[in-house]
Amino acid sequence: MGFGLTWIAQLIEGYATVIELIGGAMMVYMGYRTFISPPVPRGAEENADSEGTNLLRAMVSTFALTITNPVTLLSFGVMFASLGGLAGGAGSFNDASFVVGGVVGGSAGWWLALTTVIGLFHTRIDERAMRTINRACGVLVMGCGLAVLIHLAVKFA
């Protein structure tokens, strides 16, 4: 795994300029599309059926998407590898259990906070509020993309 991660890191480093250019441009484009997108009217998807299959389907698809995301897998692999190095010795199952428990607890806490806030304010979110949210998020994403592109321009200037 160490050799594989080193090879991937060197490969990414070799193409860093191209990745930054494409990634920055994509972020600017996605931010622009988010900024101009009209709010989606509330529709049938909001009305869950009586058996709760829409909720179950959403939970299963979100879980599958999360565990198959390569960025997530690499991030946790790097995190676990770096934490093992910071501990100053070979990792143990107790150390790994502590880190996994922290990740699960942090994720559950984030989920609880996010769903609580959405639950409190979802009735107040109308088309005007969604338009404002779309525009704010669009500006933020475009700003991040522009920051990447500016960083790339400064690097070559």
mmCIF file of C-alpha atoms in Angstrom:
data_model
loop_
_atom_site.group_PDB
_atom_site.id
_atom_site.type_symbol
_atom_site.label_atom_id
_atom_site.label_comp_id
_atom_site.label_asym_id
_atom_site.label_seq_id
_atom_site.Cartn_x
_atom_site.Cartn_y
_atom_site.Cartn_z
ATOM 1 C CA MET A 1 0.000 0.000 0.000
ATOM 2 C CA GLY A 2 2.866 2.362 0.794
ATOM 3 C CA PHE A 3 4.430 1.890 -2.642
ATOM 4 C CA GLY A 4 1.041 2.268 -4.311
ATOM 5 C CA LEU A 5 0.230 5.496 -2.480
ATOM 6 C CA THR A 6 3.704 6.841 -3.269
ATOM 7 C CA TRP A 7 3.233 6.012 -6.958
ATOM 8 C CA ILE A 8 -0.202 7.693 -7.026
ATOM 9 C CA ALA A 9 1.149 10.771 -5.214
ATOM 10 C CA GLN A 10 4.022 11.070 -7.715
ATOM 11 C CA LEU A 11 1.627 10.620 -10.627
ATOM 12 C CA ILE A 12 -0.662 13.339 -9.312
ATOM 13 C CA GLU A 13 2.304 15.617 -8.632
ATOM 14 C CA GLY A 14 3.512 15.146 -12.200
ATOM 15 C CA TYR A 15 0.175 16.268 -13.603
ATOM 16 C CA ALA A 16 -0.559 18.878 -10.925
ATOM 17 C CA THR A 17 -0.627 21.783 -13.372
ATOM 18 C CA VAL A 18 -3.100 20.088 -15.701
ATOM 19 C CA ILE A 19 -5.234 18.936 -12.766
ATOM 20 C CA GLU A 20 -5.288 22.459 -11.305
ATOM 21 C CA LEU A 21 -6.189 24.003 -14.658
ATOM 22 C CA ILE A 22 -9.006 21.565 -15.413
ATOM 23 C CA GLY A 23 -10.247 21.515 -11.812
ATOM 24 C CA GLY A 24 -10.256 25.303 -11.501
ATOM 25 C CA ALA A 25 -12.065 25.723 -14.816
ATOM 26 C CA MET A 26 -14.631 23.084 -13.843
ATOM 27 C CA MET A 27 -15.242 24.799 -10.512
ATOM 28 C CA VAL A 28 -15.798 28.153 -12.207
ATOM 29 C CA TYR A 29 -18.201 26.511 -14.679
ATOM 30 C CA MET A 30 -20.115 24.620 -11.954
ATOM 31 C CA GLY A 31 -20.313 27.765 -9.848
ATOM 32 C CA TYR A 32 -21.669 29.718 -12.803
ATOM 33 C CA ARG A 33 -24.247 27.011 -13.553
ATOM 34 C CA THR A 34 -25.296 26.978 -9.890
ATOM 35 C CA PHE A 35 -25.538 30.773 -9.857
ATOM 36 C CA ILE A 36 -27.858 30.940 -12.873
ATOM 37 C CA SER A 37 -29.900 27.813 -12.103
ATOM 38 C CA PRO A 38 -33.548 28.440 -11.283
ATOM 39 C CA PRO A 39 -34.864 27.034 -8.021
ATOM 40 C CA VAL A 40 -36.481 23.631 -8.332
ATOM 41 C CA PRO A 41 -40.155 23.792 -7.371
ATOM 42 C CA ARG A 42 -41.334 21.546 -4.605
ATOM 43 C CA GLY A 43 -42.795 18.448 -6.164
ATOM 44 C CA ALA A 44 -43.733 14.841 -5.787
ATOM 45 C CA GLU A 45 -40.334 13.809 -4.417
ATOM 46 C CA GLU A 46 -41.092 15.765 -1.267
ATOM 47 C CA ASN A 47 -44.098 13.582 -0.479
ATOM 48 C CA ALA A 48 -42.692 10.300 0.781
ATOM 49 C CA ASP A 49 -44.842 7.219 0.394
ATOM 50 C CA SER A 50 -46.367 5.546 3.420
ATOM 51 C CA GLU A 51 -43.826 2.705 3.573
ATOM 52 C CA GLY A 52 -40.840 5.028 3.664
ATOM 53 C CA THR A 53 -39.134 3.437 0.654
ATOM 54 C CA ASN A 54 -38.036 6.823 -0.686
ATOM 55 C CA LEU A 55 -36.141 7.471 2.547
ATOM 56 C CA LEU A 56 -34.622 3.984 2.539
ATOM 57 C CA ARG A 57 -33.640 4.302 -1.119
ATOM 58 C CA ALA A 58 -32.041 7.690 -0.437
ATOM 59 C CA MET A 59 -30.105 6.326 2.547
ATOM 60 C CA VAL A 60 -28.828 3.278 0.636
ATOM 61 C CA SER A 61 -27.811 5.273 -2.439
ATOM 62 C CA THR A 62 -26.039 7.904 -0.305
ATOM 63 C CA PHE A 63 -24.181 5.205 1.617
ATOM 64 C CA ALA A 64 -23.152 3.438 -1.610
ATOM 65 C CA LEU A 65 -21.995 6.697 -3.158
ATOM 66 C CA THR A 66 -19.964 7.583 -0.077
ATOM 67 C CA ILE A 67 -18.175 4.268 0.347
ATOM 68 C CA THR A 68 -17.311 4.008 -3.358
ATOM 69 C CA ASN A 69 -15.922 7.547 -3.631
ATOM 70 C CA PRO A 70 -12.182 7.182 -4.366
ATOM 71 C CA VAL A 71 -11.394 10.559 -2.807
ATOM 72 C CA THR A 72 -12.970 9.432 0.464
ATOM 73 C CA LEU A 73 -11.065 6.146 0.422
ATOM 74 C CA LEU A 74 -7.737 7.840 -0.330
ATOM 75 C CA SER A 75 -8.359 10.551 2.256
ATOM 76 C CA PHE A 76 -9.019 8.036 4.997
ATOM 77 C CA GLY A 77 -6.073 5.906 3.865
ATOM 78 C CA VAL A 78 -3.767 8.914 4.070
ATOM 79 C CA MET A 79 -5.272 9.974 7.405
ATOM 80 C CA PHE A 80 -4.812 6.535 8.942
ATOM 81 C CA ALA A 81 -1.260 6.281 7.593
ATOM 82 C CA SER A 82 -0.301 9.717 8.903
ATOM 83 C CA LEU A 83 -1.870 9.127 12.296
ATOM 84 C CA GLY A 84 0.104 5.916 12.610
ATOM 85 C CA GLY A 85 3.282 7.872 11.925
ATOM 86 C CA LEU A 86 2.363 10.550 14.437
ATOM 87 C CA ALA A 87 1.732 7.995 17.152
ATOM 88 C CA GLY A 88 5.416 7.105 17.103
ATOM 89 C CA GLY A 89 5.397 3.400 16.533
ATOM 90 C CA ALA A 90 3.384 0.598 15.109
ATOM 91 C CA GLY A 91 -0.347 1.170 15.270
ATOM 92 C CA SER A 92 -2.524 -1.045 17.362
ATOM 93 C CA PHE A 93 -6.133 -2.134 17.114
ATOM 94 C CA ASN A 94 -6.922 0.180 20.028
ATOM 95 C CA ASP A 95 -5.506 3.167 18.133
ATOM 96 C CA ALA A 96 -7.403 2.214 14.994
ATOM 97 C CA SER A 97 -10.609 1.734 16.990
ATOM 98 C CA PHE A 98 -10.206 5.172 18.526
ATOM 99 C CA VAL A 99 -9.744 6.824 15.114
ATOM 100 C CA VAL A 100 -12.648 4.923 13.555
ATOM 101 C CA GLY A 101 -14.847 5.804 16.550
ATOM 102 C CA GLY A 102 -13.871 9.451 16.161
ATOM 103 C CA VAL A 103 -14.722 9.425 12.466
ATOM 104 C CA VAL A 104 -18.089 7.750 13.116
ATOM 105 C CA GLY A 105 -18.859 10.110 16.007
ATOM 106 C CA GLY A 106 -17.862 13.181 14.023
ATOM 107 C CA SER A 107 -19.888 12.087 10.999
ATOM 108 C CA ALA A 108 -22.917 11.320 13.147
ATOM 109 C CA GLY A 109 -22.608 14.680 14.910
ATOM 110 C CA TRP A 110 -22.339 16.519 11.592
ATOM 111 C CA TRP A 111 -25.365 14.630 10.248
ATOM 112 C CA LEU A 112 -27.373 15.416 13.381
ATOM 113 C CA ALA A 113 -26.509 19.119 13.253
ATOM 114 C CA LEU A 114 -27.221 19.401 9.535
ATOM 115 C CA THR A 115 -30.555 17.574 9.629
ATOM 116 C CA THR A 116 -31.637 19.519 12.710
ATOM 117 C CA VAL A 117 -30.954 22.865 11.047
ATOM 118 C CA ILE A 118 -32.676 21.769 7.833
ATOM 119 C CA GLY A 119 -35.620 20.422 9.838
ATOM 120 C CA LEU A 120 -36.025 23.732 11.637
ATOM 121 C CA PHE A 121 -35.867 25.913 8.544
ATOM 122 C CA HIS A 122 -37.182 23.792 5.652
ATOM 123 C CA THR A 123 -40.670 25.297 5.788
ATOM 124 C CA ARG A 124 -39.224 28.797 5.454
ATOM 125 C CA ILE A 125 -37.194 27.974 2.357
ATOM 126 C CA ASP A 126 -39.225 29.175 -0.613
ATOM 127 C CA GLU A 127 -38.172 29.845 -4.207
ATOM 128 C CA ARG A 128 -36.712 33.233 -3.303
ATOM 129 C CA ALA A 129 -34.577 31.722 -0.535
ATOM 130 C CA MET A 130 -33.438 28.911 -2.864
ATOM 131 C CA ARG A 131 -32.446 31.471 -5.491
ATOM 132 C CA THR A 132 -30.388 33.305 -2.858
ATOM 133 C CA ILE A 133 -28.798 30.029 -1.702
ATOM 134 C CA ASN A 134 -27.994 29.068 -5.318
ATOM 135 C CA ARG A 135 -26.393 32.433 -5.968
ATOM 136 C CA ALA A 136 -24.357 32.414 -2.761
ATOM 137 C CA CYS A 137 -23.131 28.860 -3.367
ATOM 138 C CA GLY A 138 -22.395 29.685 -6.992
ATOM 139 C CA VAL A 139 -20.285 32.667 -5.983
ATOM 140 C CA LEU A 140 -18.408 30.580 -3.396
ATOM 141 C CA VAL A 141 -17.650 27.776 -5.867
ATOM 142 C CA MET A 142 -16.632 30.239 -8.586
ATOM 143 C CA GLY A 143 -14.417 32.026 -6.061
ATOM 144 C CA CYS A 144 -12.655 28.786 -5.150
ATOM 145 C CA GLY A 145 -12.169 27.956 -8.820
ATOM 146 C CA LEU A 146 -10.804 31.413 -9.524
ATOM 147 C CA ALA A 147 -8.448 31.093 -6.546
ATOM 148 C CA VAL A 148 -7.069 27.869 -8.034
ATOM 149 C CA LEU A 149 -6.651 29.484 -11.453
ATOM 150 C CA ILE A 150 -5.016 32.596 -9.949
ATOM 151 C CA HIS A 151 -2.656 30.391 -7.934
ATOM 152 C CA LEU A 152 -1.730 28.599 -11.145
ATOM 153 C CA ALA A 153 -1.166 31.904 -12.983
ATOM 154 C CA VAL A 154 1.024 33.257 -10.159
ATOM 155 C CA LYS A 155 3.019 30.036 -10.138
ATOM 156 C CA PHE A 156 3.913 30.524 -13.818
ATOM 157 C CA ALA A 157 4.374 34.296 -13.667
#
